[in-house]
Short mmCIF file of C-alpha atoms in Angstrom, two decimals:
data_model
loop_
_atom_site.label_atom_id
_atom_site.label_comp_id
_atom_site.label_asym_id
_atom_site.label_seq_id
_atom_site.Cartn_x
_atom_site.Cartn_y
_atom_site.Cartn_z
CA UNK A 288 -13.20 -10.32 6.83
CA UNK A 289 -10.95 -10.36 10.01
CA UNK A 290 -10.51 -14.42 11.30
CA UNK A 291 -11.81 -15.04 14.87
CA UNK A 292 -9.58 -16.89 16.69
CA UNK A 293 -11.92 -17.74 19.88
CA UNK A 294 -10.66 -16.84 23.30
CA UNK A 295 -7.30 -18.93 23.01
CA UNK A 296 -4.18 -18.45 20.93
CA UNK A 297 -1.23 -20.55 20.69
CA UNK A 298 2.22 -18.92 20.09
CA UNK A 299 2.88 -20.30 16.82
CA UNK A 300 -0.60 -19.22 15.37
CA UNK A 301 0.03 -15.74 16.73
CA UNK A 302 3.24 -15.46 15.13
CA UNK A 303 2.08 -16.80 11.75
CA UNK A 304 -0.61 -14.04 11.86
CA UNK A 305 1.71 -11.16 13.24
CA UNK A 306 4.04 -11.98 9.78
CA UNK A 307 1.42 -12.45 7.51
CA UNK A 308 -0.30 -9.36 8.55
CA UNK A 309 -3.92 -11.00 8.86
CA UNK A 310 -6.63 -8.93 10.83
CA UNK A 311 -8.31 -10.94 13.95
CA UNK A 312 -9.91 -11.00 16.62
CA UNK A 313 -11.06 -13.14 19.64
CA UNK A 314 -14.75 -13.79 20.72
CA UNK A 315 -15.63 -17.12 22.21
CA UNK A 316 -13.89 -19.95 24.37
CA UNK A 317 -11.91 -22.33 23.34
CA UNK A 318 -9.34 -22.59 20.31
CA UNK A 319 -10.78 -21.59 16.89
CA UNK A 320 -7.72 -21.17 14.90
CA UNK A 321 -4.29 -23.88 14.86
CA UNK A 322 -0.98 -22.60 13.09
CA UNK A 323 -1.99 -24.70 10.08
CA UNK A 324 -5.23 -22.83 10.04
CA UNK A 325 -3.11 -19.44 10.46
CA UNK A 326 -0.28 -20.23 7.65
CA UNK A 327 -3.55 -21.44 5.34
CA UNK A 328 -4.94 -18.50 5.70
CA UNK A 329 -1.77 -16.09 5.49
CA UNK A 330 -0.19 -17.78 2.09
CA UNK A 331 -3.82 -18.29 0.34
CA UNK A 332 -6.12 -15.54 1.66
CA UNK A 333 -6.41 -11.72 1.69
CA UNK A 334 -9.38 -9.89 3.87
CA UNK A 335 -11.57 -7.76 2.18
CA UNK A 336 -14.10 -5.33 3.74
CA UNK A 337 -16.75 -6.93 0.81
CA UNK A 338 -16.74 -9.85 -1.32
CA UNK A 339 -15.30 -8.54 -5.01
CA UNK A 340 -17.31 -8.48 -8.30
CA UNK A 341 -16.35 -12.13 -9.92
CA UNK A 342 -18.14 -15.62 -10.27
CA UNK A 343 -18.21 -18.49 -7.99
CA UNK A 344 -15.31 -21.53 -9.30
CA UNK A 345 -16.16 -23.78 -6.70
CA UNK A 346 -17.25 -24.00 -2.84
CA UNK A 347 -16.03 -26.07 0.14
CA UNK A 348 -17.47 -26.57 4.01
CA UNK A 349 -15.71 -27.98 6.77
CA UNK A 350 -16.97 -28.73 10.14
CA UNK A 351 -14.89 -28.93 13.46
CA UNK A 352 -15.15 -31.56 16.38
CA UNK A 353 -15.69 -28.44 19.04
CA UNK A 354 -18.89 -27.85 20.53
CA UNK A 355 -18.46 -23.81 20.44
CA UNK A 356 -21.20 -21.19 21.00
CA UNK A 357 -21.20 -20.22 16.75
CA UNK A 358 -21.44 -22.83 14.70
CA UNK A 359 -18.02 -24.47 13.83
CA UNK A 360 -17.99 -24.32 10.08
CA UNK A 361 -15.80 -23.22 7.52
CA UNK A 362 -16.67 -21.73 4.09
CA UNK A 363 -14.41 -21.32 1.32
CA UNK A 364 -14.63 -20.14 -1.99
CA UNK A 365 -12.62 -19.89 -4.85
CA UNK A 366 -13.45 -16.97 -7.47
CA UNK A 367 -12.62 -15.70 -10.77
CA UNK A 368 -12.94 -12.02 -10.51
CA UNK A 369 -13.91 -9.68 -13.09
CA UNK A 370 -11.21 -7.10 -12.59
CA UNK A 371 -7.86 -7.64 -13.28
CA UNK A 372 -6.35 -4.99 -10.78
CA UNK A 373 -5.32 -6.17 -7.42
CA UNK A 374 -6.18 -4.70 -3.85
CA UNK A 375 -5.52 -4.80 -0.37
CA UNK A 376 -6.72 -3.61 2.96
CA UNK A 377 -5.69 -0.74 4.25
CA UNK A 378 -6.21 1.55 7.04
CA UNK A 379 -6.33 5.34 7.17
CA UNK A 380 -5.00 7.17 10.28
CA UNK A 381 -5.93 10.80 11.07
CA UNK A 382 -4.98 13.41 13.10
CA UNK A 383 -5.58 17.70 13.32
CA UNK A 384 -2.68 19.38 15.04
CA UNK A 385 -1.46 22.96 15.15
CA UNK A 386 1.62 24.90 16.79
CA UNK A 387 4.06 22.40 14.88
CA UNK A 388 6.77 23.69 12.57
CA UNK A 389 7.56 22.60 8.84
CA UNK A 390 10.70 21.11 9.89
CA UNK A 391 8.68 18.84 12.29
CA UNK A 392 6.39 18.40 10.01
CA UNK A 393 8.92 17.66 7.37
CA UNK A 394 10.84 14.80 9.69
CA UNK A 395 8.00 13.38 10.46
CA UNK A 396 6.55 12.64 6.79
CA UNK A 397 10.25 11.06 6.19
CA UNK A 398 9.83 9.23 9.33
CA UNK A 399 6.60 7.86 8.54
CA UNK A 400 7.45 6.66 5.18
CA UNK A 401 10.79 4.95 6.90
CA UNK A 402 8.30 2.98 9.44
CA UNK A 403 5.97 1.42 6.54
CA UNK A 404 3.56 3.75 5.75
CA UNK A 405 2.42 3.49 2.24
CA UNK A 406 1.10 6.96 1.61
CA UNK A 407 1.39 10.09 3.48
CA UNK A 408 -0.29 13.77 3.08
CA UNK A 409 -0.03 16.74 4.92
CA UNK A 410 -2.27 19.35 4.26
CA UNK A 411 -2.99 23.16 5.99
CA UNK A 412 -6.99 23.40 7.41
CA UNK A 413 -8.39 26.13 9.83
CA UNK A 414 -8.92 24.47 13.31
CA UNK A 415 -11.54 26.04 15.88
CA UNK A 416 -11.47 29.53 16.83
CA UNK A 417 -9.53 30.10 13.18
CA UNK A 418 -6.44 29.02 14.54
CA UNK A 419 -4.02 27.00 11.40
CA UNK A 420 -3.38 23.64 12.02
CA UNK A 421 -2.27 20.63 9.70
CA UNK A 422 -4.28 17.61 8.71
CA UNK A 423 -2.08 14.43 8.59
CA UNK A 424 -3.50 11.53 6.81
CA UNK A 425 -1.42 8.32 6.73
CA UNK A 426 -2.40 4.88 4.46
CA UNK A 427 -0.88 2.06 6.54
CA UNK A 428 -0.95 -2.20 6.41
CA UNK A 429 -3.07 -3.01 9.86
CA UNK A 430 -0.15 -4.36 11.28
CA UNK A 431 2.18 -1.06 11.27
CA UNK A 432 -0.87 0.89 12.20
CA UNK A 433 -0.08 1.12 16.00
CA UNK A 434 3.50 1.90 15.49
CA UNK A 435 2.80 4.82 13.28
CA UNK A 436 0.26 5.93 15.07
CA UNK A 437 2.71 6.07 18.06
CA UNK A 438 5.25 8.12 15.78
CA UNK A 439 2.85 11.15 15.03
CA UNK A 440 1.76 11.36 18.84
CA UNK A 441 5.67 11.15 19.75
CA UNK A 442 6.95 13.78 17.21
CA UNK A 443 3.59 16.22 17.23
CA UNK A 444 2.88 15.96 20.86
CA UNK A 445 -1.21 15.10 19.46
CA UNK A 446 -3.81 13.34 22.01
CA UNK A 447 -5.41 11.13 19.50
CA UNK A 448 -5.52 9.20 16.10
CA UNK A 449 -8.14 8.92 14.26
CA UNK A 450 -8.23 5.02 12.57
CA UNK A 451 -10.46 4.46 10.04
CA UNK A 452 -10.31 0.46 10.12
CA UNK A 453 -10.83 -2.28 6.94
CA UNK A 454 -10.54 -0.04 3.43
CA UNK A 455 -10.37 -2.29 0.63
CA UNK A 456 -7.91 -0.49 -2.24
CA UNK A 457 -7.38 -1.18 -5.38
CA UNK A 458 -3.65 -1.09 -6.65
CA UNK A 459 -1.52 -1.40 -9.67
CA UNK A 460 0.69 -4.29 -9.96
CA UNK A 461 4.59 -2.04 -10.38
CA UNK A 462 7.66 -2.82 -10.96
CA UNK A 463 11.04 -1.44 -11.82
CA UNK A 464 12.71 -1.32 -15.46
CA UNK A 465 14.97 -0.04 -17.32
CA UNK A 466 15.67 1.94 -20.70
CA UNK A 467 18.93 3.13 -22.81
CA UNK A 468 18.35 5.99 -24.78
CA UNK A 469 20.66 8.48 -26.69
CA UNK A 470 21.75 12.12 -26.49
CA UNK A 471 23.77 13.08 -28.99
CA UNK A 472 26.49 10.33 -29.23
CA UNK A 473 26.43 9.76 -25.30
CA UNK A 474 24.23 6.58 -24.19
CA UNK A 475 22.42 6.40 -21.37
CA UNK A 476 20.29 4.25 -19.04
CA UNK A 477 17.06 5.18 -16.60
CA UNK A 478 15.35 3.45 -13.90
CA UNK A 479 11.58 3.46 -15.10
CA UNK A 480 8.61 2.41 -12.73
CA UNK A 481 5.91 0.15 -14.61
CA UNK A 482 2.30 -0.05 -13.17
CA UNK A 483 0.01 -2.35 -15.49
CA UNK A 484 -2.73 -4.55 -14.36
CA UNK A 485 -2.29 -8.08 -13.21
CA UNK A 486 -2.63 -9.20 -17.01
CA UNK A 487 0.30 -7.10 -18.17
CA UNK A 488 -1.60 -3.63 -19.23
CA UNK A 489 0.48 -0.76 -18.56
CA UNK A 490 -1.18 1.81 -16.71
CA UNK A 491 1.15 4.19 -16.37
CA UNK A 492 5.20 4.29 -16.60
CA UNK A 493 7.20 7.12 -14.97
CA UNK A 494 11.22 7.45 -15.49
CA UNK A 495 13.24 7.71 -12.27
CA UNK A 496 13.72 11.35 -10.98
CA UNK A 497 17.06 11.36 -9.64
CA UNK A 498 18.68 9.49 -12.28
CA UNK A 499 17.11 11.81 -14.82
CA UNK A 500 18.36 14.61 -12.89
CA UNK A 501 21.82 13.75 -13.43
CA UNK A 502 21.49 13.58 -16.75
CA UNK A 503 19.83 16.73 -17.33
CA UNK A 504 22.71 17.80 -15.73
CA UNK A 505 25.37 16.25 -17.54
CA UNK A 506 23.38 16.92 -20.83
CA UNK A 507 22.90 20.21 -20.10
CA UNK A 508 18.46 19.94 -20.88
CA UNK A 509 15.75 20.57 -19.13
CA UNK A 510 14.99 17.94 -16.53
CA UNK A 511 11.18 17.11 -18.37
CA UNK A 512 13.12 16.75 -21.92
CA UNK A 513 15.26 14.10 -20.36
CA UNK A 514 12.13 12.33 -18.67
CA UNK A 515 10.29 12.82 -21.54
CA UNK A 516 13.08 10.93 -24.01
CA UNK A 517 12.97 8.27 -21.25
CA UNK A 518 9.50 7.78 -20.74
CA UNK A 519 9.07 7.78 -24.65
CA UNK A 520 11.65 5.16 -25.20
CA UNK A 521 10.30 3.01 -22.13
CA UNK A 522 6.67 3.04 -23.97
CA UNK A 523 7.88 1.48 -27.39
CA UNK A 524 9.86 -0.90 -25.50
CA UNK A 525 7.15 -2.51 -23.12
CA UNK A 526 3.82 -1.36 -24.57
CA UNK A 527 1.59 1.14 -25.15
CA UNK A 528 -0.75 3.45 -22.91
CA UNK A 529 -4.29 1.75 -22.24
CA UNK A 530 -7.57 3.37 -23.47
#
């Protein structure tokens, strides 16, 4: 749920919200949120669009000294959720464009991805009159949302994104490993990526492309035997795939 900070801000509250990404808004006189309020908030608290499946640890209520138009309260509560895998809130601009090359197209997903964006998808559609165009979705944090935005109108020459505001995702914790395996008498060692759940299942683990490819190279094998070995070697060292 975005925090509303009334109709004043103080510099050091804005700041501690503009690093630790928080969504707000202001509606109201007066001051409804103080730095300590802000960094609170930003080390112990992420929004979500809907409170998650879990069961109620304990509840807390505060009450201000302000005499403010909504009640000056504060609820908190503390949860044990049901689901080990983490989320965030994301948002999910969009925008139809046509008369724009690959190579533009191409730049611009690099671009993107160089800004913050943490997905982006490209993908052909048939605009009015049956004219091709390009649909170009982009997952962003709230607080990069603007800037990327402001990239695809800059390098497509578009009118308008489309921001679809507050999704709550779900996302696997990751995290970067490594494995020694052998070919032959020559040893070698991958990068592997690691996505489990917050209690240590492993999801998923994928061996690192480029490194692979220089050993397929090297090897002289296909570049899938060589992620295979490594992917095989990373699951009997770290676990094995969940059911």
């Amino acid at each position: 749920t975005p925090v509303n900070i009334g109709g004043e801000i103080a510099p050091a509250t804005l700041e501690i919200l503009r690093t630790g990404g928080l969504l707000f808004y202001g509606r109201g006189e007066g001051r409804l949120l103080t730095p300590a309020g802000a960094a609170l908030l930003s080390h112990f608290a992420k929004p979500v669009g809907n409170i998650p499946l879990g069961k109620a640890l304990a509840t807390g209520y505060g009450a201000g000294d302000a005499d403010t138009e909504t009640p000056n309260l504060l609820r908190a509560l503390l949860m044990d959720l049901r689901d080990d895998i983490s989320g965030d809130l994301v948002e999910v601009l969009e925008t139809n464009i046509d008369n724009v090359s690959g190579e533009i197209l191409g730049n611009l997903f690099d671009r993107l991805l160089a800004l913050g964006a943490r997905d982006v998808t490209i993908s052909p559609v048939t605009m009015k009159k049956g004219r091709p165009g390009h649909l170009i979705r982009v997952v962003s944090f709230p607080h990069t949302s603007a800037a990327l935005a402001r990239e695809i109108m800059r390098e497509t020459g578009t009118l308008g994104v489309r921001v679809m505001t507050g999704r709550h995702r779900f996302t696997a914790t990751r995290r970067i490993d490594s494995v020694t395996f052998f070919i032959g008498e020559d040893r070698f060692e991958v990068p592997v990526k690691i996505a489990s759940d917050q209690s240590g299942e492993i999801f998923h683990i994928s061996a690192e492309h480029e490194a692979c490819r220089k050993i397929a190279d090297s090897a002289r094998l296909p570049l899938r035997e060589v992620m295979r070995r490594a992917e095989e070697e990373a699951w009997k060292r770290f676990g094995t795939p969940s059911h």
